[in-house]
Amino acid sequence: MFKQKDREITIHFIRTFVLIIIIPFILFINIFYKYYSTSLIHKSIDQMDQQLDVASKNMNSELKRASLTIATIANVNDHTILDAVSAWSKSSSSVEKIQLAREIDSYLNIISNYSNEIVSVIFTLKSGGYYYFKNPPTISDSSIRNLPWYQEALRKSGGAAIIVDSLNGITSNKQDMFTLLLHPDQSLESEIEMVYLITHASLPDYIHKNPEIEQFMMDRNGHRIVNQNNHNKVDPEILMEVSSMMKKPSHDRDKDYTFININGVNKLIKLYSFEKSDWIIVNVLDENMVTREANQFLKISIIFIFCSFVLFLLFIFSFFRNILSPLQNLIRAMRKVETGDFMTEVKADGRGEIKRLGYSFNRMVSQIRDLMQERDLKERARSQAEIEALQSQINPHFLSNTLNSVRLMAMIAKTDNIRKIIESLSALLTHVFRAPNSLAPIGQEIKVLESYVHIMQVRYGGKLNIQFHVDDTLLNYNMPKMLLQPILENAIFHGLDQQNMNELIEVNAIRHEHGVCFTITDYGKGMTDEQIRGLLQQGEKYERGTFSGIGVYNVLQRIELNYGHPYGLKIDSKLGGGTTVTILLPLV
């Protein structure tokens, strides 16, 4: 793999592929998946509604038939059966009771032939006890009378049939059943308090038979009546959610559905009500079962995106290996050249133009290297010549002044001072002519400068006032030879008033953020801005009275040739206010 800084093209290709293809495709899949899932949910709900609508019609038909059966029992032939049961309850003769019972059973058998679903008919008597047809009750008549729905039926009159919520009959037959109660019209002189009819009700035949759907029925009080697949196992959370849905006001209960998460699985709960009763069918279906086609589409899409991305990465790596890898090598070589490494060469591989580009780059770097070597040789030769020329200009000028001082001193008197001045002159000449272009420690240069000052002190009879302030930590650093002497010489000869040589000259050396800073300050006559520009720009072509600018211009040129920017020489002066010459050098 390439280093991070060399991955720009790879990252750009991958980012472009992701932004233009992957992200839009993911967004499309997400939107389509949500739309498809919602569509499947609504389709599943519509299918359940259609099936449950048919089931509701069938169940309502059964309820109507059961209601018609109990009404027939109560009203057939002007209440013949009710009258016969009343006579049976009043008779004290066993023979008569048997005869009446046969008569009652005969009537009921006729009705039963038209309604094969009759499980039992029970007539409860006002005086206590009951008469039954087919299956007898399994509880006492007092227990029957204490049942809530029995009490509710008593409060209603007029011969209206009441559908009992519970499908668990009071007879020995424990199949799912419709149970109806009829409280006969109180205007009839009958001993019958209640007619209790039980008919078969195979409810699973009326509701959805899909094994993937869990279905059960609930009454108006939220109690479970019957469960299609398992009568005993219904999740309590589902029952709580259904009860909550039933308590909410709704204009159309059949359109109510919701989702509930149980143990990490989303369940779709759908309610459906019946016309003839307050019963509700509850359908519970795993959302994953409804949306499995959408989930399958999502899985295929994810696999497709993953495979596309992998294939794209394989293509990118192959592309880089054959085409972009040589370009990356070339870029790395170009960056090395930018940093000044002109010995860099790139292996010319790849195809076609890429390979020719590598050859061209190598030729270009080789040519640059040759040109730089040629330029460096010429520059060093030119600089050396200029430095030597400048250095040679200093020696005669300095020697002439010194010898003139010796001559004047000898004219005055021959004393021991002659020996001292000759010694100082000898030290200066040795320092100047020995390796004229080499560097010297700052401490040594200061000593040479002090020797020169001693010569000048002898010349001017000790009138000179020159003070040195040098940072001791700078003494071991190097600087070009004879760089300070020309500046101090100019300060003595041209800065001071020759009639008043007691004026102060300060020589300072301090640390600077770029190296070492020398300042030579005199408090003498000073110069104008025009004179300063003339010294710095015209050099030996400029003369101020008897002063030649060769010393200042020489120092400036040596510094620029040796070190370049930001090192150099600066003059600050004001006419009548003295002159300060500042020299900035690197620490070498």
PDB file of C-alpha atoms in Angstrom, residues 140-416:
ATOM      1  CA  SER A 140     -76.536 -26.946  39.779  1.00  0.00           C
ATOM      2  CA  ASP A 141     -79.428 -24.722  38.841  1.00  0.00           C
ATOM      3  CA  SER A 142     -78.486 -22.256  41.592  1.00  0.00           C
ATOM      4  CA  SER A 143     -74.996 -21.995  40.119  1.00  0.00           C
ATOM      5  CA  ILE A 144     -76.506 -21.380  36.706  1.00  0.00           C
ATOM      6  CA  ARG A 145     -78.702 -18.598  38.079  1.00  0.00           C
ATOM      7  CA  ASN A 146     -75.668 -16.905  39.706  1.00  0.00           C
ATOM      8  CA  LEU A 147     -73.729 -16.647  36.421  1.00  0.00           C
ATOM      9  CA  PRO A 148     -73.272 -12.970  35.327  1.00  0.00           C
ATOM     10  CA  TRP A 149     -74.690 -13.473  31.875  1.00  0.00           C
ATOM     11  CA  TYR A 150     -77.732 -15.246  33.363  1.00  0.00           C
ATOM     12  CA  GLN A 151     -78.412 -12.226  35.565  1.00  0.00           C
ATOM     13  CA  GLU A 152     -77.932  -9.933  32.582  1.00  0.00           C
ATOM     14  CA  ALA A 153     -80.498 -11.927  30.565  1.00  0.00           C
ATOM     15  CA  LEU A 154     -83.001 -11.660  33.430  1.00  0.00           C
ATOM     16  CA  ARG A 155     -82.809  -7.871  33.243  1.00  0.00           C
ATOM     17  CA  LYS A 156     -83.903  -8.011  29.623  1.00  0.00           C
ATOM     18  CA  SER A 157     -87.358  -9.050  28.596  1.00  0.00           C
ATOM     19  CA  GLY A 158     -89.433  -9.321  25.469  1.00  0.00           C
ATOM     20  CA  GLY A 159     -88.019 -12.603  24.227  1.00  0.00           C
ATOM     21  CA  ALA A 160     -84.717 -11.175  22.858  1.00  0.00           C
ATOM     22  CA  ALA A 161     -81.880 -13.696  22.558  1.00  0.00           C
ATOM     23  CA  ILE A 162     -78.603 -12.835  24.286  1.00  0.00           C
ATOM     24  CA  ILE A 163     -75.294 -14.221  23.000  1.00  0.00           C
ATOM     25  CA  VAL A 164     -73.066 -15.342  25.836  1.00  0.00           C
ATOM     26  CA  ASP A 165     -69.403 -14.387  25.554  1.00  0.00           C
ATOM     27  CA  SER A 166     -68.024 -17.587  26.977  1.00  0.00           C
ATOM     28  CA  LEU A 167     -67.726 -20.506  24.573  1.00  0.00           C
ATOM     29  CA  ASN A 168     -67.185 -22.973  27.367  1.00  0.00           C
ATOM     30  CA  GLY A 169     -70.630 -24.454  27.909  1.00  0.00           C
ATOM     31  CA  ILE A 170     -72.060 -25.664  31.195  1.00  0.00           C
ATOM     32  CA  THR A 171     -72.582 -29.157  29.815  1.00  0.00           C
ATOM     33  CA  SER A 172     -70.217 -32.096  29.610  1.00  0.00           C
ATOM     34  CA  ASN A 173     -69.548 -31.340  25.968  1.00  0.00           C
ATOM     35  CA  LYS A 174     -66.446 -29.124  26.049  1.00  0.00           C
ATOM     36  CA  GLN A 175     -66.221 -28.244  22.360  1.00  0.00           C
ATOM     37  CA  ASP A 176     -66.258 -24.624  21.262  1.00  0.00           C
ATOM     38  CA  MET A 177     -69.900 -23.565  21.322  1.00  0.00           C
ATOM     39  CA  PHE A 178     -72.323 -20.725  20.791  1.00  0.00           C
ATOM     40  CA  THR A 179     -74.332 -20.145  23.919  1.00  0.00           C
ATOM     41  CA  LEU A 180     -77.590 -18.178  23.767  1.00  0.00           C
ATOM     42  CA  LEU A 181     -80.065 -17.210  26.484  1.00  0.00           C
ATOM     43  CA  LEU A 182     -83.657 -16.184  25.994  1.00  0.00           C
ATOM     44  CA  HIS A 183     -85.813 -14.701  28.725  1.00  0.00           C
ATOM     45  CA  PRO A 184     -89.405 -15.430  27.674  1.00  0.00           C
ATOM     46  CA  ASP A 185     -91.931 -12.643  27.489  1.00  0.00           C
ATOM     47  CA  GLN A 186     -93.216 -12.031  31.008  1.00  0.00           C
ATOM     48  CA  SER A 187     -96.747 -11.587  29.723  1.00  0.00           C
ATOM     49  CA  LEU A 188     -96.886 -15.328  29.166  1.00  0.00           C
ATOM     50  CA  GLU A 189     -98.148 -17.407  32.047  1.00  0.00           C
ATOM     51  CA  SER A 190     -95.197 -19.776  31.995  1.00  0.00           C
ATOM     52  CA  GLU A 191     -93.070 -21.485  34.576  1.00  0.00           C
ATOM     53  CA  ILE A 192     -90.048 -21.061  32.312  1.00  0.00           C
ATOM     54  CA  GLU A 193     -87.580 -18.460  33.626  1.00  0.00           C
ATOM     55  CA  MET A 194     -84.855 -18.900  30.992  1.00  0.00           C
ATOM     56  CA  VAL A 195     -84.207 -20.913  27.855  1.00  0.00           C
ATOM     57  CA  TYR A 196     -80.522 -21.927  27.550  1.00  0.00           C
ATOM     58  CA  LEU A 197     -79.400 -23.089  24.064  1.00  0.00           C
ATOM     59  CA  ILE A 198     -75.968 -24.499  23.273  1.00  0.00           C
ATOM     60  CA  THR A 199     -74.940 -25.159  19.648  1.00  0.00           C
ATOM     61  CA  HIS A 200     -71.682 -26.381  18.126  1.00  0.00           C
ATOM     62  CA  ALA A 201     -69.412 -23.546  16.952  1.00  0.00           C
ATOM     63  CA  SER A 202     -66.285 -24.719  15.167  1.00  0.00           C
ATOM     64  CA  LEU A 203     -64.765 -21.263  15.289  1.00  0.00           C
ATOM     65  CA  PRO A 204     -61.401 -22.240  13.765  1.00  0.00           C
ATOM     66  CA  ASP A 205     -63.356 -23.058  10.608  1.00  0.00           C
ATOM     67  CA  TYR A 206     -64.511 -19.455  10.433  1.00  0.00           C
ATOM     68  CA  ILE A 207     -61.251 -17.670  11.049  1.00  0.00           C
ATOM     69  CA  HIS A 208     -57.860 -17.701   9.283  1.00  0.00           C
ATOM     70  CA  LYS A 209     -56.231 -21.121   8.930  1.00  0.00           C
ATOM     71  CA  ASN A 210     -52.720 -19.824   8.107  1.00  0.00           C
ATOM     72  CA  PRO A 211     -50.336 -21.522  10.597  1.00  0.00           C
ATOM     73  CA  GLU A 212     -48.038 -18.499  10.435  1.00  0.00           C
ATOM     74  CA  ILE A 213     -50.756 -16.325  11.975  1.00  0.00           C
ATOM     75  CA  GLU A 214     -51.584 -16.616  15.644  1.00  0.00           C
ATOM     76  CA  GLN A 215     -55.300 -15.907  16.111  1.00  0.00           C
ATOM     77  CA  PHE A 216     -57.644 -15.796  19.022  1.00  0.00           C
ATOM     78  CA  MET A 217     -60.975 -14.262  19.949  1.00  0.00           C
ATOM     79  CA  MET A 218     -61.686 -11.868  22.791  1.00  0.00           C
ATOM     80  CA  ASP A 219     -64.929 -10.715  24.307  1.00  0.00           C
ATOM     81  CA  ARG A 220     -65.964  -7.153  25.027  1.00  0.00           C
ATOM     82  CA  ASN A 221     -64.349  -7.319  28.457  1.00  0.00           C
ATOM     83  CA  GLY A 222     -60.956  -8.203  27.012  1.00  0.00           C
ATOM     84  CA  HIS A 223     -61.091 -11.864  28.006  1.00  0.00           C
ATOM     85  CA  ARG A 224     -59.794 -14.465  25.613  1.00  0.00           C
ATOM     86  CA  ILE A 225     -62.535 -16.716  24.238  1.00  0.00           C
ATOM     87  CA  VAL A 226     -60.718 -19.121  21.964  1.00  0.00           C
ATOM     88  CA  ASN A 227     -57.287 -19.435  20.369  1.00  0.00           C
ATOM     89  CA  GLN A 228     -56.956 -21.102  17.001  1.00  0.00           C
ATOM     90  CA  ASN A 229     -53.568 -22.795  17.347  1.00  0.00           C
ATOM     91  CA  ASN A 230     -53.014 -23.067  21.097  1.00  0.00           C
ATOM     92  CA  HIS A 231     -55.729 -22.452  23.649  1.00  0.00           C
ATOM     93  CA  ASN A 232     -53.381 -21.835  26.509  1.00  0.00           C
ATOM     94  CA  LYS A 233     -50.347 -19.934  25.174  1.00  0.00           C
ATOM     95  CA  VAL A 234     -50.826 -16.287  24.305  1.00  0.00           C
ATOM     96  CA  ASP A 235     -48.064 -13.843  25.187  1.00  0.00           C
ATOM     97  CA  PRO A 236     -49.161 -11.567  28.070  1.00  0.00           C
ATOM     98  CA  GLU A 237     -47.649  -8.548  26.321  1.00  0.00           C
ATOM     99  CA  ILE A 238     -49.878  -9.192  23.312  1.00  0.00           C
ATOM    100  CA  LEU A 239     -52.955  -9.426  25.539  1.00  0.00           C
ATOM    101  CA  MET A 240     -52.024  -6.157  27.243  1.00  0.00           C
ATOM    102  CA  GLU A 241     -51.519  -4.426  23.892  1.00  0.00           C
ATOM    103  CA  VAL A 242     -54.850  -5.741  22.549  1.00  0.00           C
ATOM    104  CA  SER A 243     -56.653  -4.561  25.694  1.00  0.00           C
ATOM    105  CA  SER A 244     -55.087  -1.148  25.247  1.00  0.00           C
ATOM    106  CA  MET A 245     -56.192  -1.024  21.613  1.00  0.00           C
ATOM    107  CA  MET A 246     -59.743  -2.024  22.560  1.00  0.00           C
ATOM    108  CA  LYS A 247     -59.947   0.775  25.133  1.00  0.00           C
ATOM    109  CA  LYS A 248     -59.008   3.429  22.604  1.00  0.00           C
ATOM    110  CA  PRO A 249     -61.924   5.128  20.877  1.00  0.00           C
ATOM    111  CA  SER A 250     -62.104   4.143  17.226  1.00  0.00           C
ATOM    112  CA  HIS A 251     -64.599   4.882  14.472  1.00  0.00           C
ATOM    113  CA  ASP A 252     -63.537   1.820  12.520  1.00  0.00           C
ATOM    114  CA  ARG A 253     -62.151  -0.923  14.757  1.00  0.00           C
ATOM    115  CA  ASP A 254     -61.471  -3.175  11.763  1.00  0.00           C
ATOM    116  CA  LYS A 255     -58.748  -0.790  10.535  1.00  0.00           C
ATOM    117  CA  ASP A 256     -56.848  -0.862  13.822  1.00  0.00           C
ATOM    118  CA  TYR A 257     -53.399  -2.429  13.730  1.00  0.00           C
ATOM    119  CA  THR A 258     -50.133  -1.810  15.529  1.00  0.00           C
ATOM    120  CA  PHE A 259     -46.632  -3.165  15.978  1.00  0.00           C
ATOM    121  CA  ILE A 260     -45.163  -4.429  19.219  1.00  0.00           C
ATOM    122  CA  ASN A 261     -41.636  -5.663  19.909  1.00  0.00           C
ATOM    123  CA  ILE A 262     -41.485  -8.905  21.870  1.00  0.00           C
ATOM    124  CA  ASN A 263     -38.087 -10.413  22.631  1.00  0.00           C
ATOM    125  CA  GLY A 264     -36.539  -8.513  19.726  1.00  0.00           C
ATOM    126  CA  VAL A 265     -39.224  -9.587  17.236  1.00  0.00           C
ATOM    127  CA  ASN A 266     -41.724  -7.098  15.784  1.00  0.00           C
ATOM    128  CA  LYS A 267     -45.277  -8.406  15.901  1.00  0.00           C
ATOM    129  CA  LEU A 268     -48.094  -7.069  13.740  1.00  0.00           C
ATOM    130  CA  ILE A 269     -51.390  -7.039  15.676  1.00  0.00           C
ATOM    131  CA  LYS A 270     -54.653  -6.654  13.722  1.00  0.00           C
ATOM    132  CA  LEU A 271     -58.174  -6.503  15.176  1.00  0.00           C
ATOM    133  CA  TYR A 272     -61.437  -7.495  13.482  1.00  0.00           C
ATOM    134  CA  SER A 273     -64.912  -7.244  15.005  1.00  0.00           C
ATOM    135  CA  PHE A 274     -68.206  -9.090  14.399  1.00  0.00           C
ATOM    136  CA  GLU A 275     -71.564  -7.567  13.662  1.00  0.00           C
ATOM    137  CA  LYS A 276     -73.795  -9.772  15.827  1.00  0.00           C
ATOM    138  CA  SER A 277     -71.583  -9.764  18.907  1.00  0.00           C
ATOM    139  CA  ASP A 278     -68.969  -7.742  20.744  1.00  0.00           C
ATOM    140  CA  TRP A 279     -66.340 -10.335  19.939  1.00  0.00           C
ATOM    141  CA  ILE A 280     -63.061  -9.395  18.283  1.00  0.00           C
ATOM    142  CA  ILE A 281     -60.704 -11.624  16.329  1.00  0.00           C
ATOM    143  CA  VAL A 282     -57.059 -10.823  17.047  1.00  0.00           C
ATOM    144  CA  ASN A 283     -54.469 -11.688  14.405  1.00  0.00           C
ATOM    145  CA  VAL A 284     -50.796 -11.731  15.431  1.00  0.00           C
ATOM    146  CA  LEU A 285     -48.164 -12.089  12.731  1.00  0.00           C
ATOM    147  CA  ASP A 286     -44.389 -11.719  12.743  1.00  0.00           C
ATOM    148  CA  GLU A 287     -43.421  -8.664  10.740  1.00  0.00           C
ATOM    149  CA  ASN A 288     -40.537 -10.644   9.266  1.00  0.00           C
ATOM    150  CA  MET A 289     -43.037 -13.154   7.859  1.00  0.00           C
ATOM    151  CA  VAL A 290     -44.917 -10.335   6.136  1.00  0.00           C
ATOM    152  CA  THR A 291     -41.825  -8.555   4.846  1.00  0.00           C
ATOM    153  CA  ARG A 292     -39.722 -11.610   4.029  1.00  0.00           C
ATOM    154  CA  GLU A 293     -39.797 -10.832   0.307  1.00  0.00           C
ATOM    155  CA  ALA A 294     -38.560  -7.292   1.035  1.00  0.00           C
ATOM    156  CA  ASN A 295     -35.944  -8.691   3.421  1.00  0.00           C
ATOM    157  CA  GLN A 296     -34.790 -11.104   0.745  1.00  0.00           C
ATOM    158  CA  PHE A 297     -34.523  -8.221  -1.704  1.00  0.00           C
ATOM    159  CA  LEU A 298     -32.518  -6.256   0.886  1.00  0.00           C
ATOM    160  CA  LYS A 299     -30.112  -9.154   1.454  1.00  0.00           C
ATOM    161  CA  ILE A 300     -29.569  -9.622  -2.273  1.00  0.00           C
ATOM    162  CA  SER A 301     -29.011  -5.875  -2.686  1.00  0.00           C
ATOM    163  CA  ILE A 302     -26.470  -5.762   0.159  1.00  0.00           C
ATOM    164  CA  ILE A 303     -24.608  -8.730  -1.334  1.00  0.00           C
ATOM    165  CA  PHE A 304     -24.677  -7.017  -4.727  1.00  0.00           C
ATOM    166  CA  ILE A 305     -23.288  -3.752  -3.268  1.00  0.00           C
ATOM    167  CA  PHE A 306     -20.592  -5.616  -1.370  1.00  0.00           C
ATOM    168  CA  CYS A 307     -19.553  -7.630  -4.420  1.00  0.00           C
ATOM    169  CA  SER A 308     -19.551  -4.483  -6.571  1.00  0.00           C
ATOM    170  CA  PHE A 309     -17.364  -2.664  -4.071  1.00  0.00           C
ATOM    171  CA  VAL A 310     -14.945  -5.598  -3.833  1.00  0.00           C
ATOM    172  CA  LEU A 311     -14.736  -5.851  -7.621  1.00  0.00           C
ATOM    173  CA  PHE A 312     -14.159  -2.104  -7.834  1.00  0.00           C
ATOM    174  CA  LEU A 313     -11.348  -2.321  -5.262  1.00  0.00           C
ATOM    175  CA  LEU A 314      -9.762  -5.173  -7.222  1.00  0.00           C
ATOM    176  CA  PHE A 315     -10.006  -3.064 -10.353  1.00  0.00           C
ATOM    177  CA  ILE A 316      -8.471  -0.062  -8.550  1.00  0.00           C
ATOM    178  CA  PHE A 317      -5.551  -2.089  -7.238  1.00  0.00           C
ATOM    179  CA  SER A 318      -4.942  -3.601 -10.655  1.00  0.00           C
ATOM    180  CA  PHE A 319      -5.215  -0.167 -12.244  1.00  0.00           C
ATOM    181  CA  PHE A 320      -2.739   1.298  -9.782  1.00  0.00           C
ATOM    182  CA  ARG A 321      -0.297  -1.528 -10.201  1.00  0.00           C
ATOM    183  CA  ASN A 322      -0.170  -1.153 -13.991  1.00  0.00           C
ATOM    184  CA  ILE A 323      -0.665   2.581 -14.459  1.00  0.00           C
ATOM    185  CA  LEU A 324      -0.841   4.679 -11.327  1.00  0.00           C
ATOM    186  CA  SER A 325       1.942   2.983  -9.387  1.00  0.00           C
ATOM    187  CA  PRO A 326       4.625   4.334 -11.779  1.00  0.00           C
ATOM    188  CA  LEU A 327       2.980   7.755 -11.468  1.00  0.00           C
ATOM    189  CA  GLN A 328       3.183   7.547  -7.685  1.00  0.00           C
ATOM    190  CA  ASN A 329       6.879   6.642  -7.929  1.00  0.00           C
ATOM    191  CA  LEU A 330       7.383   9.616 -10.212  1.00  0.00           C
ATOM    192  CA  ILE A 331       5.549  11.923  -7.784  1.00  0.00           C
ATOM    193  CA  ARG A 332       7.702  10.743  -4.890  1.00  0.00           C
ATOM    194  CA  ALA A 333      10.842  11.366  -6.973  1.00  0.00           C
ATOM    195  CA  MET A 334       9.598  14.856  -7.897  1.00  0.00           C
ATOM    196  CA  ARG A 335       9.036  15.662  -4.223  1.00  0.00           C
ATOM    197  CA  LYS A 336      12.600  14.623  -3.447  1.00  0.00           C
ATOM    198  CA  VAL A 337      13.808  16.918  -6.223  1.00  0.00           C
ATOM    199  CA  GLU A 338      11.722  19.727  -4.727  1.00  0.00           C
ATOM    200  CA  THR A 339      13.615  19.297  -1.460  1.00  0.00           C
ATOM    201  CA  GLY A 340      16.956  19.591  -3.310  1.00  0.00           C
ATOM    202  CA  ASP A 341      17.827  15.921  -3.829  1.00  0.00           C
ATOM    203  CA  PHE A 342      18.990  15.995  -7.451  1.00  0.00           C
ATOM    204  CA  MET A 343      20.563  12.548  -7.243  1.00  0.00           C
ATOM    205  CA  THR A 344      17.092  10.993  -7.423  1.00  0.00           C
ATOM    206  CA  GLU A 345      16.189   8.775 -10.350  1.00  0.00           C
ATOM    207  CA  VAL A 346      12.950   6.946 -11.039  1.00  0.00           C
ATOM    208  CA  LYS A 347      12.613   3.449 -12.436  1.00  0.00           C
ATOM    209  CA  ALA A 348      11.002   3.886 -15.847  1.00  0.00           C
ATOM    210  CA  ASP A 349       8.312   1.196 -15.820  1.00  0.00           C
ATOM    211  CA  GLY A 350       4.657   1.085 -16.734  1.00  0.00           C
ATOM    212  CA  ARG A 351       3.100   1.306 -20.156  1.00  0.00           C
ATOM    213  CA  GLY A 352       3.462   3.662 -23.100  1.00  0.00           C
ATOM    214  CA  GLU A 353       3.420   7.315 -22.137  1.00  0.00           C
ATOM    215  CA  ILE A 354       4.012   6.518 -18.454  1.00  0.00           C
ATOM    216  CA  LYS A 355       7.309   4.798 -19.250  1.00  0.00           C
ATOM    217  CA  ARG A 356       8.421   7.613 -21.580  1.00  0.00           C
ATOM    218  CA  LEU A 357       7.543  10.107 -18.862  1.00  0.00           C
ATOM    219  CA  GLY A 358       9.924   8.289 -16.488  1.00  0.00           C
ATOM    220  CA  TYR A 359      12.771   8.463 -19.031  1.00  0.00           C
ATOM    221  CA  SER A 360      12.087  12.170 -19.611  1.00  0.00           C
ATOM    222  CA  PHE A 361      12.113  12.854 -15.879  1.00  0.00           C
ATOM    223  CA  ASN A 362      15.486  11.137 -15.434  1.00  0.00           C
ATOM    224  CA  ARG A 363      16.989  13.138 -18.317  1.00  0.00           C
ATOM    225  CA  MET A 364      15.608  16.351 -16.903  1.00  0.00           C
ATOM    226  CA  VAL A 365      17.044  15.687 -13.423  1.00  0.00           C
ATOM    227  CA  SER A 366      20.415  14.769 -14.939  1.00  0.00           C
ATOM    228  CA  GLN A 367      20.490  17.999 -16.943  1.00  0.00           C
ATOM    229  CA  ILE A 368      19.520  20.041 -13.898  1.00  0.00           C
ATOM    230  CA  ARG A 369      22.246  18.346 -11.891  1.00  0.00           C
ATOM    231  CA  ASP A 370      24.860  19.138 -14.551  1.00  0.00           C
ATOM    232  CA  LEU A 371      23.729  22.738 -14.827  1.00  0.00           C
ATOM    233  CA  MET A 372      23.821  23.204 -11.064  1.00  0.00           C
ATOM    234  CA  GLN A 373      27.308  21.759 -10.840  1.00  0.00           C
ATOM    235  CA  GLU A 374      28.468  24.065 -13.611  1.00  0.00           C
ATOM    236  CA  ARG A 375      26.791  27.043 -11.961  1.00  0.00           C
ATOM    237  CA  ASP A 376      28.321  26.212  -8.561  1.00  0.00           C
ATOM    238  CA  LEU A 377      31.807  25.968 -10.054  1.00  0.00           C
ATOM    239  CA  LYS A 378      31.456  29.310 -11.801  1.00  0.00           C
ATOM    240  CA  GLU A 379      29.905  30.937  -8.743  1.00  0.00           C
ATOM    241  CA  ARG A 380      32.621  29.677  -6.413  1.00  0.00           C
ATOM    242  CA  ALA A 381      35.351  30.841  -8.815  1.00  0.00           C
ATOM    243  CA  ARG A 382      33.751  34.262  -9.188  1.00  0.00           C
ATOM    244  CA  SER A 383      33.189  34.650  -5.455  1.00  0.00           C
ATOM    245  CA  GLN A 384      36.733  33.578  -4.665  1.00  0.00           C
ATOM    246  CA  ALA A 385      38.096  36.062  -7.157  1.00  0.00           C
ATOM    247  CA  GLU A 386      35.980  38.876  -5.777  1.00  0.00           C
ATOM    248  CA  ILE A 387      36.871  38.063  -2.172  1.00  0.00           C
ATOM    249  CA  GLU A 388      40.571  37.935  -3.009  1.00  0.00           C
ATOM    250  CA  ALA A 389      40.315  41.193  -4.916  1.00  0.00           C
ATOM    251  CA  LEU A 390      38.516  42.876  -2.049  1.00  0.00           C
ATOM    252  CA  GLN A 391      40.958  41.414   0.447  1.00  0.00           C
ATOM    253  CA  SER A 392      43.900  42.677  -1.611  1.00  0.00           C
ATOM    254  CA  GLN A 393      42.379  46.155  -1.600  1.00  0.00           C
ATOM    255  CA  ILE A 394      42.369  46.178   2.192  1.00  0.00           C
ATOM    256  CA  ASN A 395      46.031  45.232   2.699  1.00  0.00           C
ATOM    257  CA  PRO A 396      47.708  48.107   0.886  1.00  0.00           C
ATOM    258  CA  HIS A 397      45.272  50.644   2.290  1.00  0.00           C
ATOM    259  CA  PHE A 398      45.774  49.446   5.850  1.00  0.00           C
ATOM    260  CA  LEU A 399      49.543  49.074   5.463  1.00  0.00           C
ATOM    261  CA  SER A 400      49.886  52.587   4.125  1.00  0.00           C
ATOM    262  CA  ASN A 401      48.081  54.163   7.070  1.00  0.00           C
ATOM    263  CA  THR A 402      50.058  52.110   9.579  1.00  0.00           C
ATOM    264  CA  LEU A 403      53.422  52.929   8.093  1.00  0.00           C
ATOM    265  CA  ASN A 404      52.467  56.596   7.997  1.00  0.00           C
ATOM    266  CA  SER A 405      51.790  56.380  11.745  1.00  0.00           C
ATOM    267  CA  VAL A 406      55.190  54.797  12.337  1.00  0.00           C
ATOM    268  CA  ARG A 407      56.808  57.542  10.251  1.00  0.00           C
ATOM    269  CA  LEU A 408      55.184  60.319  12.203  1.00  0.00           C
ATOM    270  CA  MET A 409      56.092  58.671  15.531  1.00  0.00           C
ATOM    271  CA  ALA A 410      59.718  58.260  14.450  1.00  0.00           C
ATOM    272  CA  MET A 411      59.849  61.953  13.561  1.00  0.00           C
ATOM    273  CA  ILE A 412      58.851  62.857  17.115  1.00  0.00           C
ATOM    274  CA  ALA A 413      61.272  60.643  19.035  1.00  0.00           C
ATOM    275  CA  LYS A 414      62.859  57.289  19.101  1.00  0.00           C
ATOM    276  CA  THR A 415      61.522  55.590  22.193  1.00  0.00           C
ATOM    277  CA  ASP A 416      60.356  52.229  23.378  1.00  0.00           C
TER     278      ASP A 416
END
